Amino acid sequence: MDARLRCARRLVERVLEIISPDAAIHFTGAGHMSGRDYAKWMGEALANLEALEVTPMDCAGNGELLYIAWEASAKIQGERRTYRGVDRFRLKDGMAVEEHVIFDSAVLTPEGRGGIERT
């Protein structure tokens, strides 16, 4: 089995550990979905990103809300692209019941328009 596919499957399992199946997910460029659909969508999306690396940069929270700033890098259309974003989670009973994933999704297009860095 391809290493990216194995990694994506592990991620789906992890998503289901922290995101409620009924959570409201708002993902830039992908629209709105449930936590259950998000886990499946993430598995498929990440299996298609070559050499993906995600690094948490900072976080803040107040008990109910959690913000995580991150930087991601992946090979897209044959070139390495680096982009940054923020996830905002609303937590209830230790699970995320809402998530907003915010970044310039143009980086994922073949043209790579938007605020990206090419290396």
Coordinates of N, CA and C in Angstrom, one line a residue:
M1 N 0.8 -1.2 0.0 CA 0.0 0.0 0.0 C 0.9 1.2 0.0
D2 N 0.5 2.2 -0.8 CA 1.3 3.5 -0.9 C 1.4 4.2 0.5
A3 N 2.5 4.8 0.7 CA 2.8 5.4 2.0 C 1.8 6.6 2.3
R4 N 1.5 7.3 1.2 CA 0.5 8.5 1.4 C -0.8 8.0 1.7
L5 N -1.3 6.8 1.2 CA -2.6 6.3 1.5 C -2.6 5.8 2.9
R6 N -1.5 5.1 3.4 CA -1.5 4.7 4.8 C -1.5 5.9 5.7
C7 N -0.8 6.9 5.4 CA -0.8 8.1 6.2 C -2.2 8.7 6.3
A8 N -2.8 8.8 5.1 CA -4.2 9.4 5.1 C -5.1 8.6 5.9
R9 N -5.0 7.3 5.9 CA -5.9 6.5 6.7 C -5.7 6.7 8.2
R10 N -4.5 6.8 8.6 CA -4.2 7.1 10.0 C -4.8 8.4 10.4
L11 N -4.7 9.4 9.5 CA -5.2 10.7 9.8 C -6.7 10.7 10.0
V12 N -7.4 9.9 9.1 CA -8.9 9.8 9.2 C -9.2 9.3 10.6
E13 N -8.5 8.3 11.1 CA -8.7 7.7 12.4 C -8.5 8.8 13.5
R14 N -7.5 9.6 13.3 CA -7.2 10.7 14.3 C -8.3 11.7 14.3
V15 N -8.7 12.1 13.1 CA -9.8 13.1 13.0 C -11.0 12.6 13.7
L16 N -11.4 11.4 13.6 CA -12.6 10.9 14.3 C -12.4 10.8 15.8
E17 N -11.1 10.8 16.3 CA -10.9 10.9 17.7 C -11.1 12.2 18.3
I18 N -11.0 13.3 17.5 CA -11.1 14.7 18.1 C -12.3 15.5 17.5
I19 N -12.8 15.1 16.4 CA -13.9 15.8 15.7 C -15.2 15.0 15.9
S20 N -16.2 15.6 16.4 CA -17.5 14.9 16.6 C -18.0 14.6 15.2
P21 N -18.6 13.4 15.0 CA -19.2 13.0 13.7 C -20.2 14.1 13.2
D22 N -20.9 14.7 14.1 CA -21.9 15.7 13.8 C -21.4 17.1 13.8
A23 N -20.1 17.3 13.9 CA -19.5 18.7 13.9 C -19.8 19.4 12.6
A24 N -19.9 20.7 12.7 CA -20.1 21.6 11.5 C -18.7 22.0 11.1
I25 N -18.3 21.6 9.9 CA -16.9 21.9 9.4 C -17.1 22.9 8.3
H26 N -16.3 23.9 8.3 CA -16.2 25.0 7.3 C -14.8 25.0 6.8
F27 N -14.6 24.5 5.6 CA -13.2 24.3 5.0 C -13.1 25.2 3.8
T28 N -12.2 26.2 3.8 CA -11.9 27.1 2.7 C -11.8 26.3 1.4
G29 N -12.5 26.6 0.4 CA -12.4 26.0 -0.9 C -13.2 24.7 -1.0
A30 N -13.6 24.1 0.1 CA -14.4 22.8 0.0 C -15.8 22.9 0.6
G31 N -16.1 24.1 1.1 CA -17.5 24.3 1.6 C -17.7 23.8 3.0
H32 N -19.0 23.4 3.3 CA -19.4 22.9 4.6 C -19.7 21.4 4.6
M33 N -19.4 20.8 5.7 CA -19.6 19.3 5.8 C -19.7 18.9 7.2
S34 N -20.1 17.7 7.5 CA -20.2 17.2 8.8 C -18.8 16.6 9.2
G35 N -18.6 16.4 10.5 CA -17.4 15.8 10.9 C -17.1 14.4 10.3
R36 N -18.1 13.7 10.2 CA -18.0 12.3 9.5 C -17.5 12.5 8.1
D37 N -18.2 13.4 7.3 CA -17.8 13.6 5.9 C -16.4 14.2 5.8
Y38 N -16.1 15.1 6.8 CA -14.8 15.7 6.9 C -13.7 14.7 7.0
A39 N -13.8 13.7 7.8 CA -12.8 12.7 8.0 C -12.6 12.0 6.7
K40 N -13.6 11.6 6.0 CA -13.5 10.9 4.7 C -12.8 11.9 3.7
W41 N -13.3 13.1 3.6 CA -12.8 14.1 2.6 C -11.3 14.3 2.9
M42 N -10.9 14.5 4.2 CA -9.5 14.7 4.5 C -8.6 13.5 4.0
G43 N -9.1 12.3 4.3 CA -8.4 11.1 3.8 C -8.1 11.1 2.3
E44 N -9.1 11.5 1.6 CA -9.0 11.5 0.1 C -8.1 12.7 -0.3
A45 N -8.3 13.8 0.3 CA -7.5 15.0 -0.1 C -6.0 14.8 0.2
L46 N -5.7 14.3 1.4 CA -4.3 14.2 1.8 C -3.6 13.1 1.1
A47 N -4.3 12.1 0.6 CA -3.7 11.0 -0.2 C -3.2 11.6 -1.5
N48 N -3.7 12.7 -1.9 CA -3.3 13.3 -3.2 C -2.3 14.4 -3.1
L49 N -1.9 14.7 -1.8 CA -0.8 15.7 -1.7 C 0.5 15.0 -1.4
E50 N 1.4 15.3 -2.3 CA 2.8 14.6 -2.2 C 3.7 15.4 -1.2
A51 N 4.3 14.6 -0.3 CA 5.3 15.2 0.6 C 4.7 16.3 1.5
L52 N 3.5 16.1 1.9 CA 2.8 17.1 2.8 C 3.5 17.1 4.2
E53 N 3.8 18.3 4.6 CA 4.3 18.6 6.0 C 3.5 19.7 6.6
V54 N 3.0 19.5 7.8 CA 2.2 20.5 8.5 C 2.9 20.8 9.8
T55 N 3.1 22.1 10.1 CA 3.8 22.5 11.3 C 2.9 23.4 12.1
P56 N 2.5 23.1 13.3 CA 1.8 24.1 14.2 C 2.8 25.2 14.5
M57 N 2.3 26.4 14.4 CA 3.1 27.6 14.6 C 2.8 28.3 15.9
D58 N 1.5 28.3 16.3 CA 1.1 29.0 17.5 C -0.3 28.5 17.8
C59 N -0.8 28.8 19.1 CA -2.1 28.4 19.4 C -2.6 29.3 20.5
A60 N -3.9 29.4 20.7 CA -4.5 30.2 21.7 C -5.9 29.6 22.0
G61 N -6.4 29.8 23.2 CA -7.8 29.3 23.4 C -8.3 29.8 24.8
N62 N -9.6 29.6 25.0 CA -10.2 30.0 26.2 C -11.0 28.9 26.9
G63 N -10.8 27.7 26.5 CA -11.7 26.6 27.1 C -12.7 26.1 26.1
E64 N -13.4 27.0 25.5 CA -14.4 26.7 24.5 C -13.9 26.8 23.1
L65 N -13.1 27.8 22.9 CA -12.5 28.0 21.5 C -11.0 27.8 21.5
L66 N -10.5 27.2 20.5 CA -9.1 26.9 20.3 C -8.7 27.3 18.9
Y67 N -7.6 28.1 18.8 CA -7.1 28.6 17.5 C -5.7 27.9 17.4
I68 N -5.5 27.4 16.2 CA -4.1 26.9 15.9 C -3.7 27.5 14.6
A69 N -2.6 28.2 14.6 CA -1.9 28.7 13.4 C -1.0 27.7 12.9
W70 N -0.9 27.5 11.6 CA -0.1 26.4 11.1 C 0.6 26.8 9.7
E71 N 1.6 26.1 9.4 CA 2.2 26.3 8.1 C 2.3 24.9 7.4
A72 N 1.9 24.8 6.2 CA 1.9 23.6 5.4 C 2.8 23.7 4.2
S73 N 3.4 22.6 3.8 CA 4.2 22.6 2.6 C 3.9 21.2 1.9
A74 N 3.7 21.3 0.6 CA 3.5 20.1 -0.2 C 3.9 20.3 -1.6
K75 N 4.2 19.2 -2.3 CA 4.5 19.3 -3.7 C 3.2 19.3 -4.5
I76 N 3.0 20.4 -5.2 CA 1.7 20.6 -6.0 C 2.1 20.9 -7.4
Q77 N 1.6 20.2 -8.3 CA 1.9 20.4 -9.8 C 3.4 20.4 -10.0
G78 N 4.1 19.6 -9.3 CA 5.6 19.4 -9.5 C 6.5 20.4 -8.8
E79 N 5.9 21.3 -8.0 CA 6.7 22.3 -7.3 C 6.3 22.3 -5.8
R80 N 7.2 22.6 -4.9 CA 6.9 22.7 -3.5 C 6.3 24.0 -3.3
R81 N 5.2 24.0 -2.6 CA 4.5 25.3 -2.2 C 4.2 25.3 -0.7
T82 N 4.5 26.4 -0.1 CA 4.3 26.6 1.3 C 3.2 27.6 1.5
Y83 N 2.3 27.3 2.5 CA 1.2 28.2 2.7 C 0.8 28.1 4.2
R84 N 0.1 29.2 4.7 CA -0.2 29.3 6.1 C -1.7 29.4 6.3
G85 N -2.1 29.0 7.5 CA -3.6 29.1 7.8 C -3.8 29.1 9.3
V86 N -5.1 29.1 9.6 CA -5.5 29.1 11.0 C -6.8 28.2 11.0
D87 N -6.8 27.3 12.0 CA -8.0 26.5 12.3 C -8.6 27.0 13.6
R88 N -9.9 27.2 13.6 CA -10.6 27.6 14.8 C -11.6 26.5 15.2
F89 N -11.4 26.0 16.4 CA -12.3 24.9 16.9 C -13.2 25.4 18.0
R90 N -14.4 25.0 18.0 CA -15.3 25.1 19.1 C -15.4 23.8 19.8
L91 N -15.1 23.7 21.1 CA -15.0 22.4 21.8 C -16.2 22.3 22.7
K92 N -16.6 21.0 22.9 CA -17.6 20.6 23.8 C -17.4 19.2 24.3
D93 N -17.2 19.0 25.6 CA -17.0 17.7 26.1 C -15.8 17.0 25.5
G94 N -14.7 17.8 25.3 CA -13.5 17.3 24.8 C -13.4 17.0 23.3
M95 N -14.5 17.3 22.6 CA -14.5 17.0 21.1 C -14.8 18.4 20.4
A96 N -14.3 18.5 19.2 CA -14.6 19.6 18.3 C -16.0 19.5 17.8
V97 N -16.8 20.5 18.0 CA -18.2 20.4 17.4 C -18.3 21.4 16.3
E98 N -17.3 22.2 16.1 CA -17.3 23.1 14.9 C -15.8 23.4 14.6
E99 N -15.5 23.5 13.3 CA -14.1 23.9 12.9 C -14.2 24.7 11.7
H100 N -13.4 25.8 11.7 CA -13.2 26.6 10.5 C -11.8 26.5 10.1
V101 N -11.5 26.0 8.9 CA -10.1 25.9 8.4 C -10.0 27.1 7.4
I102 N -9.1 28.0 7.7 CA -9.0 29.2 6.9 C -7.6 29.4 6.3
F103 N -7.5 29.5 5.0 CA -6.3 29.7 4.3 C -6.6 30.1 2.9
D104 N -5.6 30.6 2.1 CA -5.8 30.9 0.7 C -5.8 29.6 -0.1
S105 N -6.9 29.1 -0.4 CA -7.0 27.8 -1.1 C -6.5 27.9 -2.5
A106 N -6.2 29.0 -3.1 CA -5.7 29.1 -4.4 C -4.4 28.4 -4.6
V107 N -3.7 28.3 -3.4 CA -2.4 27.6 -3.5 C -2.6 26.1 -4.0
L108 N -3.7 25.6 -3.9 CA -4.0 24.2 -4.3 C -4.3 24.1 -5.7
T109 N -4.6 25.2 -6.4 CA -4.9 25.1 -7.8 C -3.7 24.9 -8.7
P110 N -3.8 24.4 -9.9 CA -2.6 24.2 -10.7 C -1.8 25.5 -10.9
E111 N -2.5 26.6 -11.1 CA -1.8 27.9 -11.3 C -1.2 28.4 -10.0
G112 N -1.7 28.0 -8.9 CA -1.1 28.4 -7.6 C -1.2 29.9 -7.3
R113 N -2.3 30.5 -7.7 CA -2.6 31.9 -7.5 C -2.7 32.1 -6.0
G114 N -2.4 33.4 -5.6 CA -2.6 33.7 -4.2 C -1.3 33.8 -3.4
G115 N -1.4 34.0 -2.1 CA -0.3 34.3 -1.2 C 0.5 33.0 -0.9
I116 N 1.3 32.6 -1.8 CA 2.1 31.4 -1.6 C 3.6 31.7 -1.8
E117 N 4.3 30.7 -1.3 CA 5.8 30.8 -1.6 C 6.1 29.5 -2.4
R118 N 6.9 29.7 -3.4 CA 7.4 28.5 -4.2 C 8.8 28.3 -3.8
T119 N 9.2 27.1 -3.5 CA 10.6 26.8 -3.3 C 11.1 25.8 -4.2

